[in-house]
XYZ file of C-alpha atoms in Angstrom:
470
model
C 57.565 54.218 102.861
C 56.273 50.903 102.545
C 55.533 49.341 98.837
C 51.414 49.137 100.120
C 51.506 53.005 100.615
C 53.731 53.907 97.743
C 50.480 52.598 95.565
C 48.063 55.073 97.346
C 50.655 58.060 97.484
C 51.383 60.369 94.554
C 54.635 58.535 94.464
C 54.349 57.388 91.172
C 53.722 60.763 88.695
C 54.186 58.640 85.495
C 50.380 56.970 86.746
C 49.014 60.010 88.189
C 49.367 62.006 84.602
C 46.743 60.090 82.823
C 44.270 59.209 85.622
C 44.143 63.868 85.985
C 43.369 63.696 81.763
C 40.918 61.709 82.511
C 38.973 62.403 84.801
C 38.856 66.134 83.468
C 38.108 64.838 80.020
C 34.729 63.088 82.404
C 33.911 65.842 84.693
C 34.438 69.116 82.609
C 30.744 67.378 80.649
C 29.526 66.759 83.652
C 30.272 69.807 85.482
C 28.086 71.317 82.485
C 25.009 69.383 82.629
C 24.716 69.865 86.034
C 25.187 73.876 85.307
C 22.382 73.224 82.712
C 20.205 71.431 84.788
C 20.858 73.902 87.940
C 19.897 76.493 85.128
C 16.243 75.663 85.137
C 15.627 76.523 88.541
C 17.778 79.343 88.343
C 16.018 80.690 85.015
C 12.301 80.866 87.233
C 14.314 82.640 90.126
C 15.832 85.190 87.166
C 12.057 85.610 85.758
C 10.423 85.464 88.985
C 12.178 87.918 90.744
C 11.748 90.686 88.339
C 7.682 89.764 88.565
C 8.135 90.385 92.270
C 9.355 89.286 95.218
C 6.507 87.369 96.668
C 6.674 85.023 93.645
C 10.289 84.416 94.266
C 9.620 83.754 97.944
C 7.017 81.338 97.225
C 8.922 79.687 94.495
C 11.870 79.345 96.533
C 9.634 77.635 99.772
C 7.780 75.328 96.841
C 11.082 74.731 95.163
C 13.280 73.823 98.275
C 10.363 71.457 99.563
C 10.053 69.901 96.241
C 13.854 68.825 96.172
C 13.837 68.028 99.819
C 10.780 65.568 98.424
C 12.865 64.524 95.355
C 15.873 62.615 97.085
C 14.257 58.989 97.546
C 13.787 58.713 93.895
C 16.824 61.210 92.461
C 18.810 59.037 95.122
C 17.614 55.262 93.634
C 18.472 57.132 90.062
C 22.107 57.582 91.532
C 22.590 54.191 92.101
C 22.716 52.990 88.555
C 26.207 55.250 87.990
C 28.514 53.046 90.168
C 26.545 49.966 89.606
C 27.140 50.654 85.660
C 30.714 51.543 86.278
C 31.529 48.239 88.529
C 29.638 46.405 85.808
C 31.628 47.919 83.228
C 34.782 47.684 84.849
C 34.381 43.720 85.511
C 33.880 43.060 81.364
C 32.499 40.173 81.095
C 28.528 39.769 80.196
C 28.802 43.902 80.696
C 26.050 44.589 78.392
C 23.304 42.662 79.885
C 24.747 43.819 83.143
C 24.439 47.098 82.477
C 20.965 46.863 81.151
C 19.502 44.816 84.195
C 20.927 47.785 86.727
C 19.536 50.663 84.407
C 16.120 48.697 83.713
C 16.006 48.049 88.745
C 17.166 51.851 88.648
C 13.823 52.730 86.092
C 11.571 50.429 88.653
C 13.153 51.532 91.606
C 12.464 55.232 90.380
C 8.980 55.003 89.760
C 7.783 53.272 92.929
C 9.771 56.153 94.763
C 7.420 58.985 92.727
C 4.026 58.106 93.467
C 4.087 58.481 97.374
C 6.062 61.876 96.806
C 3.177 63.019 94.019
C 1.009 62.230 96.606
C 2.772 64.453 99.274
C 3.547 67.038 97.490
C 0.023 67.271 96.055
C -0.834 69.475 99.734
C 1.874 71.640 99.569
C -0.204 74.471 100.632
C -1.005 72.287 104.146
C 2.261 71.415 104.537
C 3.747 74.708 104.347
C 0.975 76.084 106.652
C 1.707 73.392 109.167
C 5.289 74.660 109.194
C 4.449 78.303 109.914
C 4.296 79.853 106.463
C 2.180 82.850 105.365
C -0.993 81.551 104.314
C -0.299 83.815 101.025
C 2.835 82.563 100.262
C 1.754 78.775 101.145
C -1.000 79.131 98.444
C 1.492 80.387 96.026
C 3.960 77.890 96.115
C 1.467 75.042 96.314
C 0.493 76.348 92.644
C 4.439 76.466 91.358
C 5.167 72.866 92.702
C 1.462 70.860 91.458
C 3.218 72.565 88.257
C 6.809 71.034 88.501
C 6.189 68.130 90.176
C 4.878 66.378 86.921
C 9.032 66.586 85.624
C 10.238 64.404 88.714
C 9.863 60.968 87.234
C 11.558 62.404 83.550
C 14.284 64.018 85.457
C 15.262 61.188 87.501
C 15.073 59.241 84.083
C 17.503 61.119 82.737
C 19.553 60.601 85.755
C 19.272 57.187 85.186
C 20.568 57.454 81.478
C 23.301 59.806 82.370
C 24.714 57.255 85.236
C 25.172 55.100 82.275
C 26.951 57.327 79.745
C 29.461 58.303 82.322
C 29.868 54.658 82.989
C 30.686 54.219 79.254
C 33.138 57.569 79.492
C 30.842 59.098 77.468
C 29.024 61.992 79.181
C 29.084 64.288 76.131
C 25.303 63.473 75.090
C 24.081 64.379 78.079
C 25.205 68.085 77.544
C 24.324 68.883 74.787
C 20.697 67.721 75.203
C 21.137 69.163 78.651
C 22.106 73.165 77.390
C 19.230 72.372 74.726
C 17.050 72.061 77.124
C 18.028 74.846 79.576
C 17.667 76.994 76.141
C 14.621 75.767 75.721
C 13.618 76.744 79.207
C 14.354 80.347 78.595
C 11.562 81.117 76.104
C 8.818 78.973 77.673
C 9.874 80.872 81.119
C 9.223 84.621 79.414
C 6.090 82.969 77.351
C 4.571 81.106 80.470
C 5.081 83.473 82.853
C 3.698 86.899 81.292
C 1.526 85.014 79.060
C 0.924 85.894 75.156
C -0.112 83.921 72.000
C -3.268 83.151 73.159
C -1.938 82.086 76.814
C -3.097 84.057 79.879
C 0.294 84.928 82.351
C 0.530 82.382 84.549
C 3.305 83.388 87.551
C 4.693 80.996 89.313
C 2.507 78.235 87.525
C 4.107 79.225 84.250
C 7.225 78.799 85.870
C 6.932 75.158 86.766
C 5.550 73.726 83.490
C 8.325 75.075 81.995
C 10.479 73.389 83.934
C 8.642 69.949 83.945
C 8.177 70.636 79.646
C 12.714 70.683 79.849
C 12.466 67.727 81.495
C 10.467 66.134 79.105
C 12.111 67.138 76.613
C 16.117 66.149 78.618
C 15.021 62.323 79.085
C 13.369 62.037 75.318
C 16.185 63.521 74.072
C 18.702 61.667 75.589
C 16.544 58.024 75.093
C 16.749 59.061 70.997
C 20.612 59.707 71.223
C 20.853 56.238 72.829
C 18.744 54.358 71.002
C 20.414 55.612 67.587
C 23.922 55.091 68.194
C 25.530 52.320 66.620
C 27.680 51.480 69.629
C 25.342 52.506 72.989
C 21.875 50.633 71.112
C 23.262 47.348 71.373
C 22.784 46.996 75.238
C 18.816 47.501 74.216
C 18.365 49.705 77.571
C 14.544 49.687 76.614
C 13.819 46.238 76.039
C 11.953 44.234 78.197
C 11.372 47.442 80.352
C 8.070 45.459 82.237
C 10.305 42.327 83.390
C 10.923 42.869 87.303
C 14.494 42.031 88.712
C 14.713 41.393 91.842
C 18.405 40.834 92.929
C 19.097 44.086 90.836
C 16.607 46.136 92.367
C 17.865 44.883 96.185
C 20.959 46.212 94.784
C 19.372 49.778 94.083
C 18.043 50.175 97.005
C 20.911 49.042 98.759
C 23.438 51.849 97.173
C 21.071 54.260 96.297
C 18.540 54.759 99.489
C 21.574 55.403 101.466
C 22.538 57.938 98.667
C 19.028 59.133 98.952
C 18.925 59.601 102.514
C 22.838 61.610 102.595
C 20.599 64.070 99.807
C 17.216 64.214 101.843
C 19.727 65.341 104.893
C 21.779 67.918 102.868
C 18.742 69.173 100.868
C 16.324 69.495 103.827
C 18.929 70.798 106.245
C 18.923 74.008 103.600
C 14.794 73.258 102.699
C 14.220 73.778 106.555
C 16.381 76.827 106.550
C 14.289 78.718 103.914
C 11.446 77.702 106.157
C 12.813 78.820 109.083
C 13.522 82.199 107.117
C 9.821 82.482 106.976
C 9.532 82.938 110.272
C 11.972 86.225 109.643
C 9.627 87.496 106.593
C 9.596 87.452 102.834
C 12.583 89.576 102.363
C 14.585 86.990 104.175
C 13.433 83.995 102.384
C 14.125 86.037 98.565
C 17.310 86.599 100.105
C 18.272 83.423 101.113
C 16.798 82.082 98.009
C 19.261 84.436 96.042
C 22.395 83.086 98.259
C 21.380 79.768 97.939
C 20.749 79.972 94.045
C 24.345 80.876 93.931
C 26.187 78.908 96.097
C 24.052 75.880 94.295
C 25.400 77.047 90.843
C 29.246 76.337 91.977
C 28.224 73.730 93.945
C 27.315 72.251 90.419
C 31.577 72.293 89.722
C 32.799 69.612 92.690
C 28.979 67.674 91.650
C 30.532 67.277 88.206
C 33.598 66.115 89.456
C 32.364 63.958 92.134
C 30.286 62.045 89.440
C 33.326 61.718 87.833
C 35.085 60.128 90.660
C 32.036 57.663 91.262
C 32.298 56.686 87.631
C 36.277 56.345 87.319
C 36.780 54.993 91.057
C 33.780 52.272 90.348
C 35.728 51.622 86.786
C 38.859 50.581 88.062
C 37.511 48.601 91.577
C 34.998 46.856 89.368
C 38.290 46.028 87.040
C 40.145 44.957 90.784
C 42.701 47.775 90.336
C 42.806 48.887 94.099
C 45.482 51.877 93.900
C 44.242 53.075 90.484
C 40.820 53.620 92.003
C 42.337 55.563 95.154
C 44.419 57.622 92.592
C 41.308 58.365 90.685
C 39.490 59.460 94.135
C 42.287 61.638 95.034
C 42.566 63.506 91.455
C 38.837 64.285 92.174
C 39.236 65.801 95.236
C 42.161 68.072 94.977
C 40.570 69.063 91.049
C 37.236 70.062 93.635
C 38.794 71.347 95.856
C 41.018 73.746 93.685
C 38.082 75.051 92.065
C 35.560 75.322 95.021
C 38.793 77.954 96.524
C 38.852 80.169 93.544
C 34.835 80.262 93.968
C 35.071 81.263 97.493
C 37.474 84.456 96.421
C 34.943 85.262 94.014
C 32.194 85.178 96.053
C 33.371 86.838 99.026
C 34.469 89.974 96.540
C 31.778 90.345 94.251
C 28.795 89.829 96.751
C 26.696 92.298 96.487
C 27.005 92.770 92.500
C 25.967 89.073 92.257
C 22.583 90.004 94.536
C 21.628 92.612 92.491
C 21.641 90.321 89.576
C 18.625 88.689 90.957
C 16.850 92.253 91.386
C 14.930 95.043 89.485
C 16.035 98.452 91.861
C 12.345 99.496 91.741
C 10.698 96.474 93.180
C 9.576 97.049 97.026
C 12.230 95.553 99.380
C 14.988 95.446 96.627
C 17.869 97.065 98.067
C 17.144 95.703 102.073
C 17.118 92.189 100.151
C 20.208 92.823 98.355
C 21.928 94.009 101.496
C 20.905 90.929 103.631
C 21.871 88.842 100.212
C 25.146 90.024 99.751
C 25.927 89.309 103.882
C 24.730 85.931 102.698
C 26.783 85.310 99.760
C 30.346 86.010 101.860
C 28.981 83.904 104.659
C 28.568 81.015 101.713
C 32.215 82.098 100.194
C 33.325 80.763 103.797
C 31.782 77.247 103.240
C 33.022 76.602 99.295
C 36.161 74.446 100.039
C 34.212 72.275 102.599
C 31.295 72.032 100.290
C 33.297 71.104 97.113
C 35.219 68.516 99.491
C 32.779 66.762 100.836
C 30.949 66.430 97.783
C 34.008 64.628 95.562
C 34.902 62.400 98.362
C 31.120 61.185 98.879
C 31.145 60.705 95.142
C 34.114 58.898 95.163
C 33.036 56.619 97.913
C 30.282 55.869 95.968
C 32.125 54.359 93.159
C 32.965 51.993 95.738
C 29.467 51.331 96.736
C 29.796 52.992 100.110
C 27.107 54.856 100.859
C 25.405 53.819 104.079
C 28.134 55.501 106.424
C 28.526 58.442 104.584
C 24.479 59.077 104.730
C 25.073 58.586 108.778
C 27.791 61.236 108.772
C 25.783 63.760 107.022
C 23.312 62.866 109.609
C 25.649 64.161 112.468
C 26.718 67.248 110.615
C 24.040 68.945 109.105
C 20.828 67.648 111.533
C 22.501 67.492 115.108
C 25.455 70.387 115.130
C 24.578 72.686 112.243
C 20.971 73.367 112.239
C 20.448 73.474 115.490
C 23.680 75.735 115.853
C 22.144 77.957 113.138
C 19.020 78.148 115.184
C 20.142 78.888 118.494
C 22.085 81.717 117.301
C 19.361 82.649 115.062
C 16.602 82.489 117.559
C 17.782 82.462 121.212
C 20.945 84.291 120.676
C 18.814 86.987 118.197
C 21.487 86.902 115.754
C 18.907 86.145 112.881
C 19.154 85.367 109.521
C 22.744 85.555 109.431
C 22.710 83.268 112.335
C 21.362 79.782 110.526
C 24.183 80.939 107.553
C 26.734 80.462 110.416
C 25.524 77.025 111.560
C 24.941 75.431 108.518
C 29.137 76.360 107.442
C 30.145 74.774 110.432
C 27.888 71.453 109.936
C 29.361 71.732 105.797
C 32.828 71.662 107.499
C 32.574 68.772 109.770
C 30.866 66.778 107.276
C 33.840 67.860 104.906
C 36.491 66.802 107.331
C 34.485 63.298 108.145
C 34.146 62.231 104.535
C 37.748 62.975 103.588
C 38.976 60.847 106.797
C 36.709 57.614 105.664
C 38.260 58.179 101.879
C 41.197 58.346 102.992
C 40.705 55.181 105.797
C 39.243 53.333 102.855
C 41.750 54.276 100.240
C 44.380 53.302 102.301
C 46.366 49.843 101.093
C 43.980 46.736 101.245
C 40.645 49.095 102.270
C 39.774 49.311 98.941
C 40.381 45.417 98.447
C 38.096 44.961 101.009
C 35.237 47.666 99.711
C 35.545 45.499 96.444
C 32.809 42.872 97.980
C 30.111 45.005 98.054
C 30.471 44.670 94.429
């Protein structure tokens, strides 16, 4: 073995010990806030579902169009986590650094929302145009001119959180983050059947409680920052109007890449729930109930990938080459490991975890449990690839690679696993299950292409060279 490789290779435990410490004691927040923030969805699903299953159908369509919409501007707010960490890493004139890429990432955010408002303003004609039930179109136009108002806020607190795990300090973020989700939970029940004054409001109910959370997430984490002794002195606020241009180049130059791997990955599954639409409502609430879960562990390897991006960006911005492939590594085996205990879980407990999403007595319960359940051990199949390819895109990230990894989700999910899922779907009358099938194999090839750039890249002197995109 060669000395180059012996840096790369777990050859060295003594090294390896406190990169694992860590990067857990960086993800396991993390991991958390994105549970919490994955919670206010998955609260209106809970609530919705047990008003009835139209509303969850038409919250799921709304919901999975909205996030499809979200990626330019939840992508730009990505960028300012590996731009922090490089910044961090280098030292020097760090805190005006790190204020100039969280003040481009703010900009950048903000000229991303206004076209999307715009769009997603006709979601009832956009839906219709894609073959929905006029009902159901209607429906979910109301839930997302209700959530849509939380975009810019959560993509704020994006922003913000980017730049607490740059400073290893993510724990803020949770704990505003389960407020908030707890929050959630009241204004759901309150909003939705109505009381105190306030008529029930469905699905609109629904998404102004959500957009009210996310309010309340990006306040409450600009207070925590602005009152700390040690985070207030980079004065993230200050000067907020003054327009920087190299910096914002630099956001778009990490982040639309970032947004445009997330508009593939989130549309891929957005188009899917459409596409269930063509099969009926009790396919789209049961896909909505699948996805719902298979999102919540995908929240795990999310967690850790941000991790990676932060501790990976850390040590290239600080021109330590093989402790920035070790960090990458830990991240991946730590998702990996989880994302296999996740598929056991799911694949044995699938039709107790669809039921969770059901009262017995609705219309179409137990046919949508039944179709759910096939669903959830169809997305047990696709954990370890999931939780894979998430880490190693995060820790490519950290060294501001993002343009090729957007071009391999392209290939995966867009030109073999949709259209896979639909020609067994459609001309092959599988169904349903059939798009399940197709988008597991484009998870897995995206998987096995992002681990073979990490570990291309990772390899001695890649990261060396990665380090001038910084």
């Amino acid at each position: 073995m060669s000395h180059a490789t012996s840096r790369i290779i777990p050859g060295r435990l003594g090294a390896w010990g406190p990169e694992i410490r860590a990067t857990l004691a960086l993800a396991w927040p993390l991991v958390l806030t994105n549970l919490s923030q994955f919670a206010l969805s998955l609260t209106d699903a809970l609530f919705l579902g047990r008003v009835a299953t139209e509303a969850l159908a038409a919250a799921t369509l709304g919901g999975n169009l909205f996030f499809a919409m979200l990626s330019p501007a939840f992508g730009l707010a990505l960028a300012a986590g590996p731009m922090c960490a490089q910044t961090r890493g280098r030292g020097r004139g760090h805190l005006r650094g790190m204020r100039r890429d969280v003040r481009a990432a703010f900009w950048a955010c903000a000229a991303a929302t206004i076209p999307v408002w715009l769009a997603l303003w006709h979601t009832e004609w956009l839906l219709g145009a894609l073959g929905q039930e006029p009902a159901l179109a209607a429906l979910a136009a109301q839930y997302v001119r209700a959530l849509m108002w939380g975009m810019p806020l959560f993509c704020g607190f994006v922003v913000l959180r980017g730049f607490l795990s740059a400073e290893q300090r993510p724990l803020s973020a949770l704990v505003v983050s389960f407020i908030g989700v707890a929050l959630n939970i009241p204004l759901n029940y309150w909003l939705i059947h109505g009381g105190f004054g306030v008529p029930a409001l469905g699905v609109v109910g629904a998404g102004i409680a959500s957009s009210l959370c996310n309010l309340f997430m990006f306040a409450g984490l600009a207070v925590v920052i602005a009152r700390d002794r040690h985070l207030r002195r980079y004065h993230l606020f200050g000067r907020l109007w003054r327009l920087d241009v190299a910096r914002l180049r630099e956001v778009a130059q990490i982040g639309l890449p970032i947004a445009g791997s997330m508009a593939l990955e989130i549309s891929v599954f957005a188009f899917a729930a459409i596409a269930m639409g063509w099969f009926g409502a009790i396919a789209v609430a049961a896909h909505a109930i699948a996805v719902q879960v298979a999102s919540a562990t995908f929240m795990v390897p999310m967690g850790i990938g941000q991790a990676a991006t932060a501790r990976v960006g850390l040590m290239t911005g600080a021109g330590r080459a093989s402790a920035a492939a070790r960090a990458g590594w830990i991240g991946i085996a730590l998702g990996a490991g989880f994302m296999a205990a996740s598929a056991t879980t799911l694949v044995l407990l699938a039709t107790p975890i669809a039921w969770l999403f059901l009262a017995p007595g609705n219309p179409g319960a137990a046919e949508t449990a039944a179709l759910a359940a096939t669903m959830l051990v169809m997305a047990g199949f696709f954990q370890l690839s999931d939780g894979v390819q998430a880490v190693a895109s995060g820790a490519l990230r950290g060294l501001k690679d993002t343009r090729v990894p957007m071009l391999l989700a392209g290939l995966g999910y867009w030109i073999i696993g949709l259209p896979l899922g639909l020609v067994l779907a459609l001309w092959l009358e599988v169904g349903p299950i059939g798009l399940w099938i197709g988008l597991s194999a484009g998870l897995l090839l995206v998987a096995g292409m992002m681990l073979a750039r990490w570990m291309r890249l990772s390899a001695a002197g890649g990261l060396t060279l990665r380090r001038r995109l910084g």
